[in-house]
PDB file of C-alpha atoms in Angstrom:
ATOM      1  CA  MET A   1     -55.357 -35.879  62.370  1.00  0.00           C
ATOM      2  CA  GLU A   2     -55.607 -33.300  59.580  1.00  0.00           C
ATOM      3  CA  LEU A   3     -59.241 -32.562  58.827  1.00  0.00           C
ATOM      4  CA  HIS A   4     -59.856 -31.724  55.168  1.00  0.00           C
ATOM      5  CA  GLY A   5     -61.832 -32.754  52.107  1.00  0.00           C
ATOM      6  CA  ILE A   6     -65.354 -34.158  51.975  1.00  0.00           C
ATOM      7  CA  HIS A   7     -66.526 -36.405  54.813  1.00  0.00           C
ATOM      8  CA  VAL A   8     -69.852 -38.213  54.536  1.00  0.00           C
ATOM      9  CA  PRO A   9     -71.989 -38.556  57.703  1.00  0.00           C
ATOM     10  CA  LEU A  10     -73.731 -41.787  56.835  1.00  0.00           C
ATOM     11  CA  VAL A  11     -77.396 -42.612  57.256  1.00  0.00           C
ATOM     12  CA  THR A  12     -78.337 -45.731  59.194  1.00  0.00           C
ATOM     13  CA  PRO A  13     -80.306 -47.856  56.713  1.00  0.00           C
ATOM     14  CA  PHE A  14     -83.048 -50.089  58.079  1.00  0.00           C
ATOM     15  CA  ALA A  15     -84.225 -53.446  56.764  1.00  0.00           C
ATOM     16  CA  GLU A  16     -87.869 -54.400  56.238  1.00  0.00           C
ATOM     17  CA  ASP A  17     -88.011 -55.847  59.763  1.00  0.00           C
ATOM     18  CA  GLY A  18     -86.718 -52.591  61.254  1.00  0.00           C
ATOM     19  CA  SER A  19     -83.219 -53.818  62.051  1.00  0.00           C
ATOM     20  CA  VAL A  20     -80.045 -52.069  60.964  1.00  0.00           C
ATOM     21  CA  ALA A  21     -79.217 -53.090  57.388  1.00  0.00           C
ATOM     22  CA  ALA A  22     -75.510 -53.622  57.941  1.00  0.00           C
ATOM     23  CA  ASP A  23     -74.786 -54.799  54.379  1.00  0.00           C
ATOM     24  CA  ALA A  24     -76.391 -51.681  52.910  1.00  0.00           C
ATOM     25  CA  LEU A  25     -74.458 -49.506  55.336  1.00  0.00           C
ATOM     26  CA  GLU A  26     -71.218 -51.155  54.250  1.00  0.00           C
ATOM     27  CA  GLY A  27     -72.141 -50.545  50.618  1.00  0.00           C
ATOM     28  CA  LEU A  28     -72.785 -46.851  51.211  1.00  0.00           C
ATOM     29  CA  ALA A  29     -69.470 -46.528  53.017  1.00  0.00           C
ATOM     30  CA  ARG A  30     -67.518 -48.228  50.248  1.00  0.00           C
ATOM     31  CA  ASP A  31     -69.274 -46.158  47.588  1.00  0.00           C
ATOM     32  CA  ALA A  32     -68.399 -42.894  49.350  1.00  0.00           C
ATOM     33  CA  LEU A  33     -64.731 -43.721  49.857  1.00  0.00           C
ATOM     34  CA  ALA A  34     -64.321 -45.147  46.365  1.00  0.00           C
ATOM     35  CA  ALA A  35     -65.727 -41.866  45.011  1.00  0.00           C
ATOM     36  CA  GLY A  36     -63.050 -39.861  46.810  1.00  0.00           C
ATOM     37  CA  ALA A  37     -64.500 -38.997  50.216  1.00  0.00           C
ATOM     38  CA  ALA A  38     -61.696 -38.178  52.647  1.00  0.00           C
ATOM     39  CA  GLY A  39     -63.470 -39.846  55.565  1.00  0.00           C
ATOM     40  CA  LEU A  40     -66.735 -41.048  57.077  1.00  0.00           C
ATOM     41  CA  VAL A  41     -68.789 -40.043  60.091  1.00  0.00           C
ATOM     42  CA  ALA A  42     -70.772 -42.559  62.140  1.00  0.00           C
ATOM     43  CA  LEU A  43     -73.605 -41.640  64.486  1.00  0.00           C
ATOM     44  CA  GLY A  44     -73.904 -38.028  63.402  1.00  0.00           C
ATOM     45  CA  THR A  45     -77.379 -36.509  63.279  1.00  0.00           C
ATOM     46  CA  THR A  46     -77.822 -38.032  59.818  1.00  0.00           C
ATOM     47  CA  GLY A  47     -77.375 -41.500  61.335  1.00  0.00           C
ATOM     48  CA  GLU A  48     -80.300 -41.084  63.798  1.00  0.00           C
ATOM     49  CA  PRO A  49     -78.191 -42.130  66.798  1.00  0.00           C
ATOM     50  CA  ALA A  50     -80.780 -41.020  69.335  1.00  0.00           C
ATOM     51  CA  THR A  51     -83.144 -43.725  68.052  1.00  0.00           C
ATOM     52  CA  LEU A  52     -80.594 -46.543  67.998  1.00  0.00           C
ATOM     53  CA  SER A  53     -80.026 -49.053  70.768  1.00  0.00           C
ATOM     54  CA  GLU A  54     -76.564 -49.467  72.226  1.00  0.00           C
ATOM     55  CA  ASP A  55     -76.103 -52.702  70.268  1.00  0.00           C
ATOM     56  CA  GLU A  56     -77.175 -50.980  67.055  1.00  0.00           C
ATOM     57  CA  ARG A  57     -74.730 -48.146  67.630  1.00  0.00           C
ATOM     58  CA  HIS A  58     -71.946 -50.683  68.144  1.00  0.00           C
ATOM     59  CA  THR A  59     -72.948 -52.398  64.890  1.00  0.00           C
ATOM     60  CA  VAL A  60     -72.824 -49.146  62.934  1.00  0.00           C
ATOM     61  CA  VAL A  61     -69.407 -48.210  64.291  1.00  0.00           C
ATOM     62  CA  ALA A  62     -67.991 -51.693  63.739  1.00  0.00           C
ATOM     63  CA  VAL A  63     -69.147 -51.809  60.105  1.00  0.00           C
ATOM     64  CA  LEU A  64     -67.778 -48.370  59.283  1.00  0.00           C
ATOM     65  CA  ALA A  65     -64.513 -48.896  61.165  1.00  0.00           C
ATOM     66  CA  GLU A  66     -63.803 -52.003  59.085  1.00  0.00           C
ATOM     67  CA  VAL A  67     -64.486 -50.185  55.804  1.00  0.00           C
ATOM     68  CA  CYS A  68     -62.361 -47.209  56.827  1.00  0.00           C
ATOM     69  CA  ARG A  69     -59.475 -49.474  57.751  1.00  0.00           C
ATOM     70  CA  ALA A  70     -59.708 -51.144  54.341  1.00  0.00           C
ATOM     71  CA  TYR A  71     -59.505 -47.764  52.581  1.00  0.00           C
ATOM     72  CA  GLY A  72     -57.041 -46.117  54.969  1.00  0.00           C
ATOM     73  CA  ALA A  73     -59.594 -43.391  55.719  1.00  0.00           C
ATOM     74  CA  PRO A  74     -60.427 -41.785  59.077  1.00  0.00           C
ATOM     75  CA  LEU A  75     -63.649 -42.568  60.916  1.00  0.00           C
ATOM     76  CA  THR A  76     -65.215 -39.896  63.101  1.00  0.00           C
ATOM     77  CA  VAL A  77     -67.853 -41.076  65.574  1.00  0.00           C
ATOM     78  CA  GLY A  78     -70.540 -38.924  67.152  1.00  0.00           C
ATOM     79  CA  ALA A  79     -70.261 -38.959  70.938  1.00  0.00           C
ATOM     80  CA  GLY A  80     -70.771 -36.818  73.990  1.00  0.00           C
ATOM     81  CA  GLY A  81     -73.702 -34.730  75.118  1.00  0.00           C
ATOM     82  CA  ASN A  82     -74.543 -31.983  77.586  1.00  0.00           C
ATOM     83  CA  ASP A  83     -73.245 -33.597  80.775  1.00  0.00           C
ATOM     84  CA  THR A  84     -69.487 -33.007  80.785  1.00  0.00           C
ATOM     85  CA  ARG A  85     -68.599 -35.956  83.004  1.00  0.00           C
ATOM     86  CA  ARG A  86     -70.678 -38.508  81.104  1.00  0.00           C
ATOM     87  CA  SER A  87     -69.511 -37.068  77.800  1.00  0.00           C
ATOM     88  CA  ALA A  88     -65.911 -37.684  78.830  1.00  0.00           C
ATOM     89  CA  ASP A  89     -66.819 -41.281  79.728  1.00  0.00           C
ATOM     90  CA  ALA A  90     -68.425 -41.782  76.295  1.00  0.00           C
ATOM     91  CA  LEU A  91     -65.310 -40.472  74.589  1.00  0.00           C
ATOM     92  CA  ALA A  92     -63.086 -42.815  76.583  1.00  0.00           C
ATOM     93  CA  ALA A  93     -64.986 -45.757  75.065  1.00  0.00           C
ATOM     94  CA  LEU A  94     -63.838 -44.734  71.561  1.00  0.00           C
ATOM     95  CA  ALA A  95     -60.203 -45.649  72.194  1.00  0.00           C
ATOM     96  CA  GLY A  96     -59.023 -48.048  69.494  1.00  0.00           C
ATOM     97  CA  THR A  97     -62.281 -47.719  67.519  1.00  0.00           C
ATOM     98  CA  ALA A  98     -62.452 -44.205  66.071  1.00  0.00           C
ATOM     99  CA  ASP A  99     -59.945 -41.735  64.674  1.00  0.00           C
ATOM    100  CA  ALA A 100     -61.890 -38.712  65.930  1.00  0.00           C
ATOM    101  CA  ALA A 101     -65.053 -37.868  67.857  1.00  0.00           C
ATOM    102  CA  LEU A 102     -67.779 -35.451  66.756  1.00  0.00           C
ATOM    103  CA  VAL A 103     -69.028 -33.502  69.788  1.00  0.00           C
ATOM    104  CA  THR A 104     -71.554 -30.686  69.867  1.00  0.00           C
ATOM    105  CA  VAL A 105     -71.467 -27.457  71.750  1.00  0.00           C
ATOM    106  CA  PRO A 106     -73.697 -28.164  74.792  1.00  0.00           C
ATOM    107  CA  SER A 107     -77.353 -27.766  73.844  1.00  0.00           C
ATOM    108  CA  PHE A 108     -80.445 -26.531  75.685  1.00  0.00           C
ATOM    109  CA  LEU A 109     -78.546 -25.651  78.883  1.00  0.00           C
ATOM    110  CA  ARG A 110     -77.107 -22.500  77.265  1.00  0.00           C
ATOM    111  CA  PRO A 111     -74.024 -22.312  79.536  1.00  0.00           C
ATOM    112  CA  GLY A 112     -72.694 -19.213  77.756  1.00  0.00           C
ATOM    113  CA  GLU A 113     -69.485 -18.992  75.765  1.00  0.00           C
ATOM    114  CA  ALA A 114     -67.267 -19.441  78.813  1.00  0.00           C
ATOM    115  CA  GLY A 115     -69.129 -22.549  79.965  1.00  0.00           C
ATOM    116  CA  ALA A 116     -69.190 -24.043  76.472  1.00  0.00           C
ATOM    117  CA  LEU A 117     -65.454 -23.466  76.061  1.00  0.00           C
ATOM    118  CA  ALA A 118     -64.731 -25.007  79.472  1.00  0.00           C
ATOM    119  CA  HIS A 119     -66.854 -28.054  78.558  1.00  0.00           C
ATOM    120  CA  LEU A 120     -65.027 -28.546  75.252  1.00  0.00           C
ATOM    121  CA  ALA A 121     -61.591 -28.020  76.795  1.00  0.00           C
ATOM    122  CA  HIS A 122     -62.401 -30.604  79.488  1.00  0.00           C
ATOM    123  CA  LEU A 123     -63.418 -33.146  76.835  1.00  0.00           C
ATOM    124  CA  ALA A 124     -60.415 -32.441  74.631  1.00  0.00           C
ATOM    125  CA  GLU A 125     -58.030 -32.938  77.536  1.00  0.00           C
ATOM    126  CA  ARG A 126     -59.506 -36.331  78.388  1.00  0.00           C
ATOM    127  CA  SER A 127     -60.442 -37.736  74.990  1.00  0.00           C
ATOM    128  CA  PRO A 128     -58.299 -40.565  73.599  1.00  0.00           C
ATOM    129  CA  VAL A 129     -59.018 -39.295  70.063  1.00  0.00           C
ATOM    130  CA  PRO A 130     -59.060 -35.784  68.557  1.00  0.00           C
ATOM    131  CA  LEU A 131     -62.315 -33.865  68.693  1.00  0.00           C
ATOM    132  CA  VAL A 132     -64.294 -32.382  65.831  1.00  0.00           C
ATOM    133  CA  VAL A 133     -66.478 -29.741  67.462  1.00  0.00           C
ATOM    134  CA  TYR A 134     -69.918 -29.350  65.919  1.00  0.00           C
ATOM    135  CA  HIS A 135     -71.092 -25.742  66.005  1.00  0.00           C
ATOM    136  CA  ILE A 136     -74.783 -25.636  65.087  1.00  0.00           C
ATOM    137  CA  PRO A 137     -76.438 -22.891  67.137  1.00  0.00           C
ATOM    138  CA  TYR A 138     -79.892 -23.237  65.555  1.00  0.00           C
ATOM    139  CA  ARG A 139     -80.037 -26.682  67.201  1.00  0.00           C
ATOM    140  CA  THR A 140     -78.054 -26.093  70.396  1.00  0.00           C
ATOM    141  CA  ALA A 141     -79.285 -22.559  71.197  1.00  0.00           C
ATOM    142  CA  GLN A 142     -75.715 -21.742  72.237  1.00  0.00           C
ATOM    143  CA  PRO A 143     -73.969 -19.475  69.728  1.00  0.00           C
ATOM    144  CA  LEU A 144     -70.217 -18.977  69.783  1.00  0.00           C
ATOM    145  CA  GLY A 145     -68.622 -15.942  68.181  1.00  0.00           C
ATOM    146  CA  ALA A 146     -65.605 -15.961  65.904  1.00  0.00           C
ATOM    147  CA  ALA A 147     -63.153 -15.350  68.750  1.00  0.00           C
ATOM    148  CA  ALA A 148     -64.558 -18.255  70.757  1.00  0.00           C
ATOM    149  CA  LEU A 149     -64.445 -20.556  67.731  1.00  0.00           C
ATOM    150  CA  ARG A 150     -60.821 -19.608  67.133  1.00  0.00           C
ATOM    151  CA  GLU A 151     -60.142 -20.568  70.742  1.00  0.00           C
ATOM    152  CA  VAL A 152     -61.817 -23.922  70.111  1.00  0.00           C
ATOM    153  CA  LEU A 153     -59.626 -24.537  67.051  1.00  0.00           C
ATOM    154  CA  ALA A 154     -56.507 -23.644  69.063  1.00  0.00           C
ATOM    155  CA  THR A 155     -57.378 -26.119  71.848  1.00  0.00           C
ATOM    156  CA  PRO A 156     -54.976 -29.083  72.012  1.00  0.00           C
ATOM    157  CA  ASN A 157     -56.555 -32.302  70.732  1.00  0.00           C
ATOM    158  CA  VAL A 158     -59.167 -30.476  68.633  1.00  0.00           C
ATOM    159  CA  ALA A 159     -58.802 -31.515  64.988  1.00  0.00           C
ATOM    160  CA  GLY A 160     -61.390 -29.177  63.563  1.00  0.00           C
ATOM    161  CA  LEU A 161     -64.792 -27.597  63.533  1.00  0.00           C
ATOM    162  CA  LYS A 162     -67.990 -28.618  61.775  1.00  0.00           C
ATOM    163  CA  TYR A 163     -69.335 -25.150  61.096  1.00  0.00           C
ATOM    164  CA  ALA A 164     -73.106 -24.968  60.600  1.00  0.00           C
ATOM    165  CA  PRO A 165     -74.389 -21.555  61.714  1.00  0.00           C
ATOM    166  CA  GLY A 166     -77.263 -21.560  59.225  1.00  0.00           C
ATOM    167  CA  GLY A 167     -75.804 -18.921  56.931  1.00  0.00           C
ATOM    168  CA  ILE A 168     -72.817 -16.719  56.261  1.00  0.00           C
ATOM    169  CA  ASP A 169     -72.532 -13.738  58.590  1.00  0.00           C
ATOM    170  CA  GLN A 170     -69.851 -11.493  60.049  1.00  0.00           C
ATOM    171  CA  ASP A 171     -68.667 -14.251  62.383  1.00  0.00           C
ATOM    172  CA  ALA A 172     -68.059 -16.520  59.383  1.00  0.00           C
ATOM    173  CA  VAL A 173     -66.072 -13.784  57.659  1.00  0.00           C
ATOM    174  CA  GLU A 174     -63.970 -13.168  60.767  1.00  0.00           C
ATOM    175  CA  LEU A 175     -63.457 -16.866  61.480  1.00  0.00           C
ATOM    176  CA  LEU A 176     -62.173 -17.595  57.988  1.00  0.00           C
ATOM    177  CA  ALA A 177     -60.322 -14.317  57.480  1.00  0.00           C
ATOM    178  CA  ASP A 178     -56.845 -15.838  57.718  1.00  0.00           C
ATOM    179  CA  GLY A 179     -57.696 -19.372  56.591  1.00  0.00           C
ATOM    180  CA  PRO A 180     -57.504 -21.430  59.797  1.00  0.00           C
ATOM    181  CA  ALA A 181     -57.090 -25.151  59.185  1.00  0.00           C
ATOM    182  CA  GLY A 182     -59.859 -27.557  60.072  1.00  0.00           C
ATOM    183  CA  VAL A 183     -62.996 -25.480  59.446  1.00  0.00           C
ATOM    184  CA  MET A 184     -65.438 -27.833  57.725  1.00  0.00           C
ATOM    185  CA  ALA A 185     -68.684 -26.621  56.190  1.00  0.00           C
ATOM    186  CA  GLY A 186     -71.636 -28.259  57.910  1.00  0.00           C
ATOM    187  CA  ASP A 187     -74.541 -26.529  56.160  1.00  0.00           C
ATOM    188  CA  ASP A 188     -74.623 -28.278  52.793  1.00  0.00           C
ATOM    189  CA  VAL A 189     -76.091 -25.411  50.755  1.00  0.00           C
ATOM    190  CA  PHE A 190     -73.302 -23.056  51.888  1.00  0.00           C
ATOM    191  CA  LEU A 191     -70.430 -25.392  51.035  1.00  0.00           C
ATOM    192  CA  SER A 192     -69.206 -23.539  47.955  1.00  0.00           C
ATOM    193  CA  PRO A 193     -69.022 -20.030  49.460  1.00  0.00           C
ATOM    194  CA  LEU A 194     -67.361 -21.360  52.603  1.00  0.00           C
ATOM    195  CA  LEU A 195     -64.769 -23.183  50.502  1.00  0.00           C
ATOM    196  CA  ALA A 196     -64.216 -19.956  48.575  1.00  0.00           C
ATOM    197  CA  MET A 197     -63.592 -18.205  51.897  1.00  0.00           C
ATOM    198  CA  GLY A 198     -61.019 -20.786  52.998  1.00  0.00           C
ATOM    199  CA  ALA A 199     -62.845 -23.713  54.605  1.00  0.00           C
ATOM    200  CA  SER A 200     -60.880 -26.973  54.542  1.00  0.00           C
ATOM    201  CA  GLY A 201     -63.768 -29.108  53.323  1.00  0.00           C
ATOM    202  CA  GLY A 202     -67.203 -30.209  54.422  1.00  0.00           C
ATOM    203  CA  ILE A 203     -69.132 -32.793  56.443  1.00  0.00           C
ATOM    204  CA  LEU A 204     -72.230 -33.138  54.308  1.00  0.00           C
ATOM    205  CA  ALA A 205     -75.230 -35.461  54.304  1.00  0.00           C
ATOM    206  CA  SER A 206     -76.130 -34.635  50.700  1.00  0.00           C
ATOM    207  CA  ALA A 207     -72.693 -35.898  49.658  1.00  0.00           C
ATOM    208  CA  HIS A 208     -74.241 -39.387  49.862  1.00  0.00           C
ATOM    209  CA  LEU A 209     -75.892 -38.610  46.553  1.00  0.00           C
ATOM    210  CA  ALA A 210     -73.028 -37.236  44.458  1.00  0.00           C
ATOM    211  CA  THR A 211     -69.875 -37.833  46.461  1.00  0.00           C
ATOM    212  CA  GLY A 212     -67.512 -37.445  43.539  1.00  0.00           C
ATOM    213  CA  ARG A 213     -68.995 -34.110  42.498  1.00  0.00           C
ATOM    214  CA  PHE A 214     -68.656 -32.689  46.009  1.00  0.00           C
ATOM    215  CA  VAL A 215     -65.025 -33.844  46.028  1.00  0.00           C
ATOM    216  CA  GLU A 216     -64.597 -32.187  42.626  1.00  0.00           C
ATOM    217  CA  LEU A 217     -65.989 -28.925  44.000  1.00  0.00           C
ATOM    218  CA  ALA A 218     -63.609 -28.896  46.968  1.00  0.00           C
ATOM    219  CA  ASP A 219     -60.684 -29.651  44.689  1.00  0.00           C
ATOM    220  CA  ALA A 220     -61.674 -26.861  42.278  1.00  0.00           C
ATOM    221  CA  TRP A 221     -61.715 -24.224  45.004  1.00  0.00           C
ATOM    222  CA  HIS A 222     -58.459 -25.454  46.511  1.00  0.00           C
ATOM    223  CA  LYS A 223     -56.794 -25.348  43.076  1.00  0.00           C
ATOM    224  CA  GLY A 224     -58.128 -21.859  42.348  1.00  0.00           C
ATOM    225  CA  ASP A 225     -60.414 -22.883  39.471  1.00  0.00           C
ATOM    226  CA  ALA A 226     -63.077 -20.376  40.461  1.00  0.00           C
ATOM    227  CA  ALA A 227     -65.084 -20.472  37.224  1.00  0.00           C
ATOM    228  CA  HIS A 228     -65.662 -24.225  37.419  1.00  0.00           C
ATOM    229  CA  ALA A 229     -66.198 -24.093  41.185  1.00  0.00           C
ATOM    230  CA  ARG A 230     -68.864 -21.394  40.944  1.00  0.00           C
ATOM    231  CA  ASP A 231     -70.843 -23.287  38.306  1.00  0.00           C
ATOM    232  CA  LEU A 232     -70.603 -26.655  40.045  1.00  0.00           C
ATOM    233  CA  GLY A 233     -71.250 -25.043  43.424  1.00  0.00           C
ATOM    234  CA  ARG A 234     -74.549 -23.594  42.212  1.00  0.00           C
ATOM    235  CA  ARG A 235     -75.661 -26.966  40.915  1.00  0.00           C
ATOM    236  CA  LEU A 236     -74.725 -28.762  44.121  1.00  0.00           C
ATOM    237  CA  ALA A 237     -76.457 -26.105  46.213  1.00  0.00           C
ATOM    238  CA  ARG A 238     -79.696 -26.849  44.354  1.00  0.00           C
ATOM    239  CA  LEU A 239     -79.190 -30.548  45.050  1.00  0.00           C
ATOM    240  CA  SER A 240     -78.555 -29.909  48.742  1.00  0.00           C
ATOM    241  CA  ALA A 241     -81.593 -27.634  49.047  1.00  0.00           C
ATOM    242  CA  ALA A 242     -83.802 -30.359  47.570  1.00  0.00           C
ATOM    243  CA  ALA A 243     -82.250 -32.994  49.843  1.00  0.00           C
ATOM    244  CA  PHE A 244     -83.009 -30.861  52.912  1.00  0.00           C
ATOM    245  CA  ALA A 245     -86.594 -29.962  51.960  1.00  0.00           C
ATOM    246  CA  GLU A 246     -87.715 -32.031  54.962  1.00  0.00           C
ATOM    247  CA  PRO A 247     -85.894 -32.952  58.186  1.00  0.00           C
ATOM    248  CA  ASN A 248     -82.591 -34.725  57.613  1.00  0.00           C
ATOM    249  CA  PRO A 249     -82.136 -37.584  56.713  1.00  0.00           C
ATOM    250  CA  THR A 250     -85.659 -38.313  55.471  1.00  0.00           C
ATOM    251  CA  VAL A 251     -85.229 -37.095  51.892  1.00  0.00           C
ATOM    252  CA  VAL A 252     -81.713 -38.513  51.550  1.00  0.00           C
ATOM    253  CA  LYS A 253     -83.006 -41.915  52.649  1.00  0.00           C
ATOM    254  CA  ALA A 254     -85.947 -41.719  50.244  1.00  0.00           C
ATOM    255  CA  VAL A 255     -83.598 -41.000  47.346  1.00  0.00           C
ATOM    256  CA  LEU A 256     -81.140 -43.736  48.322  1.00  0.00           C
ATOM    257  CA  HIS A 257     -84.059 -46.177  48.444  1.00  0.00           C
ATOM    258  CA  ALA A 258     -85.334 -45.013  45.043  1.00  0.00           C
ATOM    259  CA  GLN A 259     -81.836 -45.641  43.670  1.00  0.00           C
ATOM    260  CA  GLY A 260     -81.872 -49.176  45.108  1.00  0.00           C
ATOM    261  CA  ARG A 261     -78.983 -48.445  47.461  1.00  0.00           C
ATOM    262  CA  ILE A 262     -80.810 -49.121  50.749  1.00  0.00           C
ATOM    263  CA  PRO A 263     -83.645 -51.611  51.367  1.00  0.00           C
ATOM    264  CA  THR A 264     -86.182 -49.144  52.789  1.00  0.00           C
ATOM    265  CA  PRO A 265     -86.562 -45.372  53.139  1.00  0.00           C
ATOM    266  CA  ASP A 266     -87.556 -45.874  56.773  1.00  0.00           C
ATOM    267  CA  VAL A 267     -86.702 -43.509  59.602  1.00  0.00           C
ATOM    268  CA  ARG A 268     -87.652 -43.814  63.252  1.00  0.00           C
ATOM    269  CA  LEU A 269     -89.990 -41.616  65.237  1.00  0.00           C
ATOM    270  CA  PRO A 270     -90.044 -38.750  65.923  1.00  0.00           C
ATOM    271  CA  LEU A 271     -88.978 -38.438  62.279  1.00  0.00           C
ATOM    272  CA  LEU A 272     -91.559 -39.225  59.603  1.00  0.00           C
ATOM    273  CA  PRO A 273     -90.782 -40.490  56.093  1.00  0.00           C
ATOM    274  CA  ALA A 274     -90.342 -37.877  53.391  1.00  0.00           C
ATOM    275  CA  ALA A 275     -93.383 -36.981  51.326  1.00  0.00           C
ATOM    276  CA  PRO A 276     -93.540 -38.871  47.994  1.00  0.00           C
ATOM    277  CA  GLY A 277     -92.990 -35.717  45.954  1.00  0.00           C
ATOM    278  CA  ARG A 278     -89.572 -35.004  47.483  1.00  0.00           C
ATOM    279  CA  VAL A 279     -87.600 -37.582  45.522  1.00  0.00           C
ATOM    280  CA  GLY A 280     -88.241 -36.139  42.051  1.00  0.00           C
ATOM    281  CA  PRO A 281     -86.588 -32.745  42.636  1.00  0.00           C
ATOM    282  CA  VAL A 282     -83.458 -34.426  44.017  1.00  0.00           C
ATOM    283  CA  LEU A 283     -83.218 -36.798  41.058  1.00  0.00           C
ATOM    284  CA  ALA A 284     -83.672 -33.824  38.716  1.00  0.00           C
ATOM    285  CA  ALA A 285     -80.904 -31.915  40.496  1.00  0.00           C
ATOM    286  CA  LEU A 286     -78.643 -34.960  40.202  1.00  0.00           C
ATOM    287  CA  ALA A 287     -79.342 -35.197  36.470  1.00  0.00           C
ATOM    288  CA  ALA A 288     -78.621 -31.484  36.070  1.00  0.00           C
ATOM    289  CA  LEU A 289     -75.099 -32.009  37.406  1.00  0.00           C
ATOM    290  CA  ASP A 290     -74.202 -33.571  34.059  1.00  0.00           C
ATOM    291  CA  ASP A 291     -76.000 -31.097  31.770  1.00  0.00           C
TER     292      ASP A 291
END
């Protein structure tokens, strides 16, 4: 699997009765792929998987797998956890369902770089599908330096890296220095500079809201149209900042509901719905994309 382009980690929309709104989920998936998304992600953080029952998770994956098959697009499914043995078991269950699995660097335990690399290598060796390793140290509390991340990318059966360090630092510069394949921006507001530095694409929750424009941005950088990419990148960064003004995916869901694309803006505890004033700035940023 070659990881590139814009992948959308989909929200899990809820109906008025609190159940998963499968029809709305299918609509979001079709919209994203029709607008040029290279793939979809199920059960990422944006999809609130920790609050879903096992049956609900199966529903989400089944809906998105069917849409991806119809469009010939890859589906990546969030799986795994901190326990290496149980994580491997969870990955085994994805055989025949997913094209790749999104797995995080172990969180909370802080096993060190060596332990994290051993965990990921163990999973990669046993997974029936390629891994996309999610590096997000401000959530996991386990940073990995550029050399360790290069080792991750060189591991057999690792398709790529969702790179979300919370900024652009020396490790980012070193990681992208010679343009390794499969580095995907995971912090939405930093998409444009990471693409300029050689990232292959992005896995971005705010791409729900303007999928085609995010695809356009990635294409502009890859084609060397820096002037257009810089201008569009600034506009999309403002959109992403507004969409992440409160914990993800609360604002994204509120906007999708305001647009009539999902039946409710509901999230599940411990998340709380976005404040009413958060929708306006996102809608304004969307309008500004066409100014």
